mmCIF file with all atom_site columns, C-alpha atoms in Angstrom:
data_model
loop_
_atom_site.group_PDB
_atom_site.id
_atom_site.type_symbol
_atom_site.label_atom_id
_atom_site.label_alt_id
_atom_site.label_comp_id
_atom_site.label_asym_id
_atom_site.label_entity_id
_atom_site.label_seq_id
_atom_site.pdbx_PDB_ins_code
_atom_site.Cartn_x
_atom_site.Cartn_y
_atom_site.Cartn_z
_atom_site.occupancy
_atom_site.B_iso_or_equiv
_atom_site.pdbx_formal_charge
_atom_site.auth_seq_id
_atom_site.auth_comp_id
_atom_site.auth_asym_id
_atom_site.auth_atom_id
_atom_site.pdbx_PDB_model_num
ATOM 1   C CA . UNK A 1 1   ? 85.254 107.840 84.269 1.00 55.00 ? 1389 UNK A CA 1
ATOM 2   C CA . UNK A 1 2   ? 87.793 108.463 81.526 1.00 65.00 ? 1390 UNK A CA 1
ATOM 3   C CA . UNK A 1 3   ? 86.836 109.231 77.959 1.00 64.00 ? 1391 UNK A CA 1
ATOM 4   C CA . UNK A 1 4   ? 89.036 108.535 74.995 1.00 74.00 ? 1392 UNK A CA 1
ATOM 5   C CA . UNK A 1 5   ? 89.895 111.457 72.737 1.00 72.00 ? 1393 UNK A CA 1
ATOM 6   C CA . UNK A 1 6   ? 87.267 110.719 70.021 1.00 75.00 ? 1394 UNK A CA 1
ATOM 7   C CA . UNK A 1 7   ? 84.514 110.685 72.655 1.00 76.00 ? 1395 UNK A CA 1
ATOM 8   C CA . UNK A 1 8   ? 85.833 113.917 74.178 1.00 75.00 ? 1396 UNK A CA 1
ATOM 9   C CA . UNK A 1 9   ? 85.991 115.534 70.763 1.00 74.00 ? 1397 UNK A CA 1
ATOM 10  C CA . UNK A 1 10  ? 82.425 114.524 69.879 1.00 75.00 ? 1398 UNK A CA 1
ATOM 11  C CA . UNK A 1 11  ? 81.096 115.784 73.246 1.00 72.00 ? 1399 UNK A CA 1
ATOM 12  C CA . UNK A 1 12  ? 83.004 119.042 72.792 1.00 71.00 ? 1400 UNK A CA 1
ATOM 13  C CA . UNK A 1 13  ? 81.649 119.502 69.266 1.00 70.00 ? 1401 UNK A CA 1
ATOM 14  C CA . UNK A 1 14  ? 78.092 118.799 70.388 1.00 70.00 ? 1402 UNK A CA 1
ATOM 15  C CA . UNK A 1 15  ? 78.271 121.101 73.394 1.00 72.00 ? 1403 UNK A CA 1
ATOM 16  C CA . UNK A 1 16  ? 79.941 124.102 71.778 1.00 73.00 ? 1404 UNK A CA 1
ATOM 17  C CA . UNK A 1 17  ? 79.197 123.816 68.062 1.00 71.00 ? 1405 UNK A CA 1
ATOM 18  C CA . UNK A 1 18  ? 76.252 121.614 67.133 1.00 72.00 ? 1406 UNK A CA 1
ATOM 19  C CA . UNK A 1 19  ? 73.921 122.663 69.992 1.00 70.00 ? 1407 UNK A CA 1
ATOM 20  C CA . UNK A 1 20  ? 74.237 126.450 69.506 1.00 72.00 ? 1408 UNK A CA 1
ATOM 21  C CA . UNK A 1 21  ? 74.117 126.164 65.710 1.00 75.00 ? 1409 UNK A CA 1
ATOM 22  C CA . UNK A 1 22  ? 70.961 124.033 65.855 1.00 77.00 ? 1410 UNK A CA 1
ATOM 23  C CA . UNK A 1 23  ? 69.379 126.435 68.355 1.00 77.00 ? 1411 UNK A CA 1
ATOM 24  C CA . UNK A 1 24  ? 70.255 129.364 66.102 1.00 78.00 ? 1412 UNK A CA 1
ATOM 25  C CA . UNK A 1 25  ? 68.740 127.719 63.034 1.00 81.00 ? 1413 UNK A CA 1
ATOM 26  C CA . UNK A 1 26  ? 65.530 126.889 64.906 1.00 77.00 ? 1414 UNK A CA 1
ATOM 27  C CA . UNK A 1 27  ? 65.298 130.455 66.229 1.00 82.00 ? 1415 UNK A CA 1
ATOM 28  C CA . UNK A 1 28  ? 65.872 131.831 62.720 1.00 84.00 ? 1416 UNK A CA 1
ATOM 29  C CA . UNK A 1 29  ? 63.024 129.725 61.295 1.00 78.00 ? 1417 UNK A CA 1
ATOM 30  C CA . UNK A 1 30  ? 60.704 130.624 64.170 1.00 82.00 ? 1418 UNK A CA 1
ATOM 31  C CA . UNK A 1 31  ? 61.419 134.318 63.687 1.00 82.00 ? 1419 UNK A CA 1
ATOM 32  C CA . UNK A 1 32  ? 60.821 134.035 59.958 1.00 82.00 ? 1420 UNK A CA 1
ATOM 33  C CA . UNK A 1 33  ? 57.422 132.387 60.441 1.00 79.00 ? 1421 UNK A CA 1
ATOM 34  C CA . UNK A 1 34  ? 56.373 134.890 63.123 1.00 78.00 ? 1422 UNK A CA 1
ATOM 35  C CA . UNK A 1 35  ? 57.321 137.714 60.739 1.00 81.00 ? 1423 UNK A CA 1
ATOM 36  C CA . UNK A 1 36  ? 55.446 135.988 57.898 1.00 77.00 ? 1424 UNK A CA 1
ATOM 37  C CA . UNK A 1 37  ? 52.333 135.591 60.082 1.00 75.00 ? 1425 UNK A CA 1
ATOM 38  C CA . UNK A 1 38  ? 52.433 139.277 61.020 1.00 77.00 ? 1426 UNK A CA 1
ATOM 39  C CA . UNK A 1 39  ? 52.890 140.264 57.387 1.00 79.00 ? 1427 UNK A CA 1
ATOM 40  C CA . UNK A 1 40  ? 49.875 138.219 56.270 1.00 79.00 ? 1428 UNK A CA 1
ATOM 41  C CA . UNK A 1 41  ? 47.699 139.251 59.226 1.00 71.00 ? 1429 UNK A CA 1
ATOM 42  C CA . UNK A 1 42  ? 47.614 135.752 60.713 1.00 66.00 ? 1430 UNK A CA 1
ATOM 43  C CA . UNK A 1 43  ? 49.502 136.463 63.890 1.00 56.00 ? 1431 UNK A CA 1
ATOM 44  C CA . UNK A 1 44  ? 48.530 134.476 66.952 1.00 55.00 ? 1432 UNK A CA 1
ATOM 45  C CA . UNK A 1 45  ? 46.180 136.264 69.260 1.00 51.00 ? 1433 UNK A CA 1
ATOM 46  C CA . UNK A 1 46  ? 44.481 135.311 72.473 1.00 51.00 ? 1434 UNK A CA 1
ATOM 47  C CA . UNK A 1 47  ? 41.567 132.971 71.930 1.00 48.00 ? 1435 UNK A CA 1
ATOM 48  C CA . UNK A 1 48  ? 39.427 134.430 74.673 1.00 52.00 ? 1436 UNK A CA 1
ATOM 49  C CA . UNK A 1 49  ? 39.204 137.316 77.060 1.00 70.00 ? 1437 UNK A CA 1
ATOM 50  C CA . UNK A 1 50  ? 37.313 138.163 80.216 1.00 78.00 ? 1438 UNK A CA 1
ATOM 51  C CA . UNK A 1 51  ? 34.277 139.435 78.306 1.00 81.00 ? 1439 UNK A CA 1
ATOM 52  C CA . UNK A 1 52  ? 33.971 136.195 76.304 1.00 83.00 ? 1440 UNK A CA 1
ATOM 53  C CA . UNK A 1 53  ? 34.365 134.156 79.477 1.00 84.00 ? 1441 UNK A CA 1
ATOM 54  C CA . UNK A 1 54  ? 31.709 136.133 81.337 1.00 84.00 ? 1442 UNK A CA 1
ATOM 55  C CA . UNK A 1 55  ? 29.349 135.927 78.351 1.00 85.00 ? 1443 UNK A CA 1
ATOM 56  C CA . UNK A 1 56  ? 29.880 132.172 78.187 1.00 84.00 ? 1444 UNK A CA 1
ATOM 57  C CA . UNK A 1 57  ? 29.184 131.739 81.894 1.00 83.00 ? 1445 UNK A CA 1
ATOM 58  C CA . UNK A 1 58  ? 25.997 133.811 81.665 1.00 85.00 ? 1446 UNK A CA 1
ATOM 59  C CA . UNK A 1 59  ? 24.741 131.690 78.787 1.00 87.00 ? 1447 UNK A CA 1
ATOM 60  C CA . UNK A 1 60  ? 25.258 128.507 80.813 1.00 88.00 ? 1448 UNK A CA 1
ATOM 61  C CA . UNK A 1 61  ? 22.108 129.239 82.879 1.00 89.00 ? 1449 UNK A CA 1
ATOM 62  C CA . UNK A 1 62  ? 22.487 126.156 85.089 1.00 93.00 ? 1450 UNK A CA 1
ATOM 63  C CA . UNK A 1 63  ? 19.592 125.164 87.315 1.00 94.00 ? 1451 UNK A CA 1
ATOM 64  C CA . UNK A 1 64  ? 20.389 123.636 90.738 1.00 96.00 ? 1452 UNK A CA 1
ATOM 65  C CA . UNK A 1 65  ? 17.203 121.551 90.624 1.00 96.00 ? 1453 UNK A CA 1
ATOM 66  C CA . UNK A 1 66  ? 18.663 119.632 87.653 1.00 95.00 ? 1454 UNK A CA 1
ATOM 67  C CA . UNK A 1 67  ? 21.700 118.493 89.651 1.00 96.00 ? 1455 UNK A CA 1
ATOM 68  C CA . UNK A 1 68  ? 21.671 115.549 92.083 1.00 96.00 ? 1456 UNK A CA 1
ATOM 69  C CA . UNK A 1 69  ? 21.563 116.657 95.729 1.00 96.00 ? 1457 UNK A CA 1
ATOM 70  C CA . UNK A 1 70  ? 24.838 114.911 96.604 1.00 95.00 ? 1458 UNK A CA 1
ATOM 71  C CA . UNK A 1 71  ? 26.822 117.114 94.176 1.00 96.00 ? 1459 UNK A CA 1
ATOM 72  C CA . UNK A 1 72  ? 24.622 120.209 94.040 1.00 96.00 ? 1460 UNK A CA 1
ATOM 73  C CA . UNK A 1 73  ? 27.050 122.113 96.276 1.00 95.00 ? 1461 UNK A CA 1
ATOM 74  C CA . UNK A 1 74  ? 29.629 121.781 93.482 1.00 96.00 ? 1462 UNK A CA 1
ATOM 75  C CA . UNK A 1 75  ? 27.519 123.754 91.004 1.00 95.00 ? 1463 UNK A CA 1
ATOM 76  C CA . UNK A 1 76  ? 29.561 126.979 91.460 1.00 94.00 ? 1464 UNK A CA 1
ATOM 77  C CA . UNK A 1 77  ? 32.680 124.985 90.523 1.00 95.00 ? 1465 UNK A CA 1
ATOM 78  C CA . UNK A 1 78  ? 30.907 123.695 87.417 1.00 94.00 ? 1466 UNK A CA 1
ATOM 79  C CA . UNK A 1 79  ? 30.118 127.289 86.445 1.00 93.00 ? 1467 UNK A CA 1
ATOM 80  C CA . UNK A 1 80  ? 33.721 128.372 87.054 1.00 92.00 ? 1468 UNK A CA 1
ATOM 81  C CA . UNK A 1 81  ? 35.574 125.436 85.511 1.00 94.00 ? 1469 UNK A CA 1
ATOM 82  C CA . UNK A 1 82  ? 33.003 123.520 83.429 1.00 94.00 ? 1470 UNK A CA 1
ATOM 83  C CA . UNK A 1 83  ? 33.509 125.432 80.218 1.00 93.00 ? 1471 UNK A CA 1
ATOM 84  C CA . UNK A 1 84  ? 32.639 123.611 77.007 1.00 91.00 ? 1472 UNK A CA 1
ATOM 85  C CA . UNK A 1 85  ? 34.638 125.929 74.751 1.00 88.00 ? 1473 UNK A CA 1
ATOM 86  C CA . UNK A 1 86  ? 38.099 124.324 74.663 1.00 88.00 ? 1474 UNK A CA 1
ATOM 87  C CA . UNK A 1 87  ? 39.929 127.587 73.985 1.00 86.00 ? 1475 UNK A CA 1
ATOM 88  C CA . UNK A 1 88  ? 38.260 129.465 76.828 1.00 88.00 ? 1476 UNK A CA 1
ATOM 89  C CA . UNK A 1 89  ? 38.674 126.522 79.241 1.00 90.00 ? 1477 UNK A CA 1
ATOM 90  C CA . UNK A 1 90  ? 42.332 126.305 78.260 1.00 89.00 ? 1478 UNK A CA 1
ATOM 91  C CA . UNK A 1 91  ? 42.808 129.981 79.120 1.00 88.00 ? 1479 UNK A CA 1
ATOM 92  C CA . UNK A 1 92  ? 41.093 129.482 82.486 1.00 90.00 ? 1480 UNK A CA 1
ATOM 93  C CA . UNK A 1 93  ? 43.241 126.411 83.208 1.00 92.00 ? 1481 UNK A CA 1
ATOM 94  C CA . UNK A 1 94  ? 46.432 128.269 82.278 1.00 90.00 ? 1482 UNK A CA 1
ATOM 95  C CA . UNK A 1 95  ? 45.484 131.192 84.531 1.00 88.00 ? 1483 UNK A CA 1
ATOM 96  C CA . UNK A 1 96  ? 44.805 128.927 87.533 1.00 90.00 ? 1484 UNK A CA 1
ATOM 97  C CA . UNK A 1 97  ? 46.928 129.637 90.571 1.00 91.00 ? 1485 UNK A CA 1
ATOM 98  C CA . UNK A 1 98  ? 48.204 126.997 92.964 1.00 90.00 ? 1486 UNK A CA 1
ATOM 99  C CA . UNK A 1 99  ? 45.571 128.147 95.463 1.00 92.00 ? 1487 UNK A CA 1
ATOM 100 C CA . UNK A 1 100 ? 42.834 127.682 92.813 1.00 92.00 ? 1488 UNK A CA 1
ATOM 101 C CA . UNK A 1 101 ? 44.090 124.189 92.069 1.00 93.00 ? 1489 UNK A CA 1
ATOM 102 C CA . UNK A 1 102 ? 44.280 123.257 95.746 1.00 93.00 ? 1490 UNK A CA 1
ATOM 103 C CA . UNK A 1 103 ? 40.778 124.495 96.553 1.00 94.00 ? 1491 UNK A CA 1
ATOM 104 C CA . UNK A 1 104 ? 39.322 122.735 93.485 1.00 95.00 ? 1492 UNK A CA 1
ATOM 105 C CA . UNK A 1 105 ? 41.045 119.465 94.341 1.00 93.00 ? 1493 UNK A CA 1
ATOM 106 C CA . UNK A 1 106 ? 39.915 119.576 97.971 1.00 94.00 ? 1494 UNK A CA 1
ATOM 107 C CA . UNK A 1 107 ? 36.316 120.449 97.015 1.00 95.00 ? 1495 UNK A CA 1
ATOM 108 C CA . UNK A 1 108 ? 36.119 117.552 94.541 1.00 95.00 ? 1496 UNK A CA 1
ATOM 109 C CA . UNK A 1 109 ? 37.970 115.036 96.692 1.00 93.00 ? 1497 UNK A CA 1
ATOM 110 C CA . UNK A 1 110 ? 35.851 111.885 96.883 1.00 93.00 ? 1498 UNK A CA 1
ATOM 111 C CA . UNK A 1 111 ? 33.062 113.277 94.700 1.00 94.00 ? 1499 UNK A CA 1
ATOM 112 C CA . UNK A 1 112 ? 34.268 112.437 91.196 1.00 94.00 ? 1500 UNK A CA 1
ATOM 113 C CA . UNK A 1 113 ? 32.586 109.035 91.396 1.00 93.00 ? 1501 UNK A CA 1
ATOM 114 C CA . UNK A 1 114 ? 29.183 110.611 92.036 1.00 95.00 ? 1502 UNK A CA 1
ATOM 115 C CA . UNK A 1 115 ? 29.752 113.080 89.202 1.00 96.00 ? 1503 UNK A CA 1
ATOM 116 C CA . UNK A 1 116 ? 30.816 110.306 86.842 1.00 94.00 ? 1504 UNK A CA 1
ATOM 117 C CA . UNK A 1 117 ? 27.812 108.122 87.672 1.00 95.00 ? 1505 UNK A CA 1
ATOM 118 C CA . UNK A 1 118 ? 25.463 111.037 87.047 1.00 96.00 ? 1506 UNK A CA 1
ATOM 119 C CA . UNK A 1 119 ? 27.114 112.042 83.757 1.00 95.00 ? 1507 UNK A CA 1
ATOM 120 C CA . UNK A 1 120 ? 27.141 108.480 82.420 1.00 93.00 ? 1508 UNK A CA 1
ATOM 121 C CA . UNK A 1 121 ? 23.436 108.101 83.180 1.00 94.00 ? 1509 UNK A CA 1
ATOM 122 C CA . UNK A 1 122 ? 22.719 110.368 80.188 1.00 92.00 ? 1510 UNK A CA 1
ATOM 123 C CA . UNK A 1 123 ? 22.899 109.342 76.548 1.00 87.00 ? 1511 UNK A CA 1
ATOM 124 C CA . UNK A 1 124 ? 25.585 111.556 74.973 1.00 73.00 ? 1512 UNK A CA 1
ATOM 125 C CA . UNK A 1 125 ? 23.174 113.163 72.543 1.00 80.00 ? 1513 UNK A CA 1
ATOM 126 C CA . UNK A 1 126 ? 20.733 114.332 75.208 1.00 88.00 ? 1514 UNK A CA 1
ATOM 127 C CA . UNK A 1 127 ? 22.931 115.390 78.099 1.00 91.00 ? 1515 UNK A CA 1
ATOM 128 C CA . UNK A 1 128 ? 21.583 118.294 80.146 1.00 93.00 ? 1516 UNK A CA 1
ATOM 129 C CA . UNK A 1 129 ? 23.443 121.616 80.289 1.00 93.00 ? 1517 UNK A CA 1
ATOM 130 C CA . UNK A 1 130 ? 24.211 120.929 83.926 1.00 95.00 ? 1518 UNK A CA 1
ATOM 131 C CA . UNK A 1 131 ? 25.664 117.478 83.179 1.00 95.00 ? 1519 UNK A CA 1
ATOM 132 C CA . UNK A 1 132 ? 27.745 118.967 80.363 1.00 94.00 ? 1520 UNK A CA 1
ATOM 133 C CA . UNK A 1 133 ? 29.138 121.582 82.753 1.00 95.00 ? 1521 UNK A CA 1
ATOM 134 C CA . UNK A 1 134 ? 30.131 118.862 85.218 1.00 96.00 ? 1522 UNK A CA 1
ATOM 135 C CA . UNK A 1 135 ? 31.672 116.818 82.405 1.00 94.00 ? 1523 UNK A CA 1
ATOM 136 C CA . UNK A 1 136 ? 33.785 119.823 81.359 1.00 95.00 ? 1524 UNK A CA 1
ATOM 137 C CA . UNK A 1 137 ? 34.643 120.407 85.019 1.00 95.00 ? 1525 UNK A CA 1
ATOM 138 C CA . UNK A 1 138 ? 36.109 116.896 85.052 1.00 94.00 ? 1526 UNK A CA 1
ATOM 139 C CA . UNK A 1 139 ? 38.039 117.696 81.864 1.00 94.00 ? 1527 UNK A CA 1
ATOM 140 C CA . UNK A 1 140 ? 39.457 120.803 83.528 1.00 94.00 ? 1528 UNK A CA 1
ATOM 141 C CA . UNK A 1 141 ? 40.558 118.668 86.481 1.00 94.00 ? 1529 UNK A CA 1
ATOM 142 C CA . UNK A 1 142 ? 42.415 116.386 84.056 1.00 93.00 ? 1530 UNK A CA 1
ATOM 143 C CA . UNK A 1 143 ? 43.937 119.337 82.202 1.00 93.00 ? 1531 UNK A CA 1
ATOM 144 C CA . UNK A 1 144 ? 45.115 120.811 85.510 1.00 94.00 ? 1532 UNK A CA 1
ATOM 145 C CA . UNK A 1 145 ? 46.710 117.471 86.369 1.00 92.00 ? 1533 UNK A CA 1
ATOM 146 C CA . UNK A 1 146 ? 45.032 117.362 89.775 1.00 91.00 ? 1534 UNK A CA 1
ATOM 147 C CA . UNK A 1 147 ? 45.220 114.273 91.950 1.00 88.00 ? 1535 UNK A CA 1
ATOM 148 C CA . UNK A 1 148 ? 41.653 113.902 93.216 1.00 87.00 ? 1536 UNK A CA 1
ATOM 149 C CA . UNK A 1 149 ? 40.206 110.847 94.946 1.00 85.00 ? 1537 UNK A CA 1
ATOM 150 C CA . UNK A 1 150 ? 37.439 109.245 92.906 1.00 79.00 ? 1538 UNK A CA 1
ATOM 151 C CA . UNK A 1 151 ? 35.313 108.034 95.840 1.00 79.00 ? 1539 UNK A CA 1
#
Protein backbone atom coordinates (compact mmCIF):
# COMPACT_ATOMS: atom_id res chain seq x y z
CA UNK A 1 0.00 0.00 0.00
CA UNK A 2 1.43 3.36 -1.02
CA UNK A 3 0.81 6.54 0.92
CA UNK A 4 0.95 9.98 -0.59
CA UNK A 5 3.34 12.47 0.98
CA UNK A 6 0.73 14.32 3.12
CA UNK A 7 -0.37 11.02 4.68
CA UNK A 8 3.26 10.02 5.29
CA UNK A 9 3.99 13.39 6.85
CA UNK A 10 0.97 13.21 9.17
CA UNK A 11 1.86 9.65 10.26
CA UNK A 12 5.46 10.71 10.85
CA UNK A 13 4.38 13.73 12.90
CA UNK A 14 2.00 11.64 14.99
CA UNK A 15 4.51 8.87 15.61
CA UNK A 16 7.55 10.98 16.47
CA UNK A 17 6.19 14.33 17.63
CA UNK A 18 2.57 14.33 18.77
CA UNK A 19 2.62 10.97 20.61
CA UNK A 20 5.73 11.63 22.75
CA UNK A 21 4.71 15.23 23.45
CA UNK A 22 1.23 14.15 24.57
CA UNK A 23 2.72 11.38 26.72
CA UNK A 24 5.13 13.87 28.28
CA UNK A 25 2.37 16.35 29.09
CA UNK A 26 0.22 13.63 30.68
CA UNK A 27 3.19 12.40 32.73
CA UNK A 28 3.95 15.96 33.84
CA UNK A 29 0.37 16.48 35.06
CA UNK A 30 0.30 13.09 36.80
CA UNK A 31 3.57 13.87 38.57
CA UNK A 32 2.29 17.27 39.63
CA UNK A 33 -0.88 15.81 41.16
CA UNK A 34 1.03 13.01 42.93
CA UNK A 35 3.37 15.65 44.39
CA UNK A 36 0.38 17.80 45.38
CA UNK A 37 -1.30 14.82 47.09
CA UNK A 38 1.88 14.06 49.04
CA UNK A 39 2.23 17.70 50.03
CA UNK A 40 -1.34 17.87 51.35
CA UNK A 41 -1.19 14.46 53.04
CA UNK A 42 -3.75 12.91 50.70
CA UNK A 43 -1.50 10.40 49.01
CA UNK A 44 -3.06 7.14 47.94
CA UNK A 45 -2.54 4.32 50.35
CA UNK A 46 -3.66 0.73 50.42
CA UNK A 47 -7.29 0.37 51.37
CA UNK A 48 -6.83 -2.82 53.33
CA UNK A 49 -4.20 -5.09 54.75
CA UNK A 50 -4.01 -8.62 56.07
CA UNK A 51 -5.09 -7.60 59.57
CA UNK A 52 -8.23 -5.86 58.27
CA UNK A 53 -9.03 -8.85 56.08
CA UNK A 54 -8.62 -11.32 58.94
CA UNK A 55 -10.70 -9.12 61.25
CA UNK A 56 -13.42 -8.92 58.61
CA UNK A 57 -13.46 -12.69 58.12
CA UNK A 58 -13.67 -13.30 61.88
CA UNK A 59 -16.63 -10.95 62.16
CA UNK A 60 -18.49 -12.84 59.43
CA UNK A 61 -19.31 -15.68 61.87
CA UNK A 62 -21.14 -17.78 59.27
CA UNK A 63 -23.16 -20.76 60.45
CA UNK A 64 -23.27 -23.87 58.20
CA UNK A 65 -26.78 -24.71 59.43
CA UNK A 66 -28.04 -21.50 57.76
CA UNK A 67 -26.83 -22.60 54.32
CA UNK A 68 -28.73 -25.03 52.07
CA UNK A 69 -27.22 -28.53 52.07
CA UNK A 70 -26.57 -28.51 48.31
CA UNK A 71 -24.14 -25.56 48.61
CA UNK A 72 -22.95 -25.95 52.20
CA UNK A 73 -19.62 -27.37 51.01
CA UNK A 74 -18.94 -23.97 49.39
CA UNK A 75 -19.05 -22.13 52.72
CA UNK A 76 -15.22 -21.90 53.00
CA UNK A 77 -15.21 -20.19 49.58
CA UNK A 78 -17.84 -17.74 50.81
CA UNK A 79 -15.61 -16.92 53.79
CA UNK A 80 -12.57 -16.47 51.53
CA UNK A 81 -14.14 -14.56 48.66
CA UNK A 82 -17.54 -13.33 49.91
CA UNK A 83 -16.34 -10.05 51.34
CA UNK A 84 -18.90 -7.27 51.57
CA UNK A 85 -16.34 -4.48 51.89
CA UNK A 86 -15.65 -3.47 48.28
CA UNK A 87 -12.13 -2.22 48.97
CA UNK A 88 -11.05 -5.36 50.80
CA UNK A 89 -12.70 -7.64 48.21
CA UNK A 90 -10.97 -5.68 45.46
CA UNK A 91 -7.60 -6.27 47.13
CA UNK A 92 -8.34 -9.99 47.46
CA UNK A 93 -9.42 -10.18 43.80
CA UNK A 94 -6.29 -8.34 42.65
CA UNK A 95 -4.07 -10.68 44.68
CA UNK A 96 -5.69 -13.82 43.22
CA UNK A 97 -3.33 -16.12 41.39
CA UNK A 98 -4.25 -18.14 38.32
CA UNK A 99 -4.37 -21.24 40.53
CA UNK A 100 -6.81 -19.47 42.90
CA UNK A 101 -9.02 -18.51 39.98
CA UNK A 102 -8.95 -22.01 38.52
CA UNK A 103 -9.82 -23.73 41.80
CA UNK A 104 -12.64 -21.24 42.49
CA UNK A 105 -14.10 -21.68 39.02
CA UNK A 106 -13.96 -25.47 39.21
CA UNK A 107 -15.51 -25.53 42.71
CA UNK A 108 -18.40 -23.30 41.62
CA UNK A 109 -18.94 -24.92 38.24
CA UNK A 110 -22.63 -25.79 37.94
CA UNK A 111 -23.53 -24.43 41.38
CA UNK A 112 -24.18 -20.75 40.66
CA UNK A 113 -27.82 -21.51 39.87
CA UNK A 114 -28.38 -23.03 43.31
CA UNK A 115 -26.63 -20.08 44.94
CA UNK A 116 -28.68 -17.60 42.94
CA UNK A 117 -31.99 -19.30 43.77
CA UNK A 118 -31.12 -19.27 47.47
CA UNK A 119 -30.00 -15.62 47.48
CA UNK A 120 -33.08 -14.44 45.58
CA UNK A 121 -35.36 -16.21 48.06
CA UNK A 122 -34.53 -13.47 50.59
CA UNK A 123 -35.94 -9.96 50.59
CA UNK A 124 -32.94 -7.63 50.17
CA UNK A 125 -33.50 -5.93 53.50
CA UNK A 126 -33.46 -9.13 55.54
CA UNK A 127 -30.80 -11.26 53.88
CA UNK A 128 -28.87 -13.52 56.25
CA UNK A 129 -25.13 -13.04 56.79
CA UNK A 130 -24.54 -16.34 55.03
CA UNK A 131 -26.61 -15.32 51.99
CA UNK A 132 -24.77 -11.99 51.86
CA UNK A 133 -21.43 -13.82 51.87
CA UNK A 134 -22.56 -15.99 48.95
CA UNK A 135 -23.84 -12.91 47.12
CA UNK A 136 -20.44 -11.23 47.51
CA UNK A 137 -18.78 -14.49 46.45
CA UNK A 138 -20.74 -14.21 43.19
CA UNK A 139 -19.60 -10.59 42.84
CA UNK A 140 -16.00 -11.70 43.28
CA UNK A 141 -16.51 -14.29 40.54
CA UNK A 142 -17.73 -11.51 38.23
CA UNK A 143 -14.86 -9.22 39.22
CA UNK A 144 -12.38 -12.02 38.51
CA UNK A 145 -13.97 -12.50 35.09
CA UNK A 146 -14.36 -16.24 35.62
CA UNK A 147 -16.31 -18.37 33.17
CA UNK A 148 -18.40 -20.59 35.43
CA UNK A 149 -21.34 -22.74 34.35
CA UNK A 150 -24.59 -21.60 35.94
CA UNK A 151 -26.21 -25.05 36.25
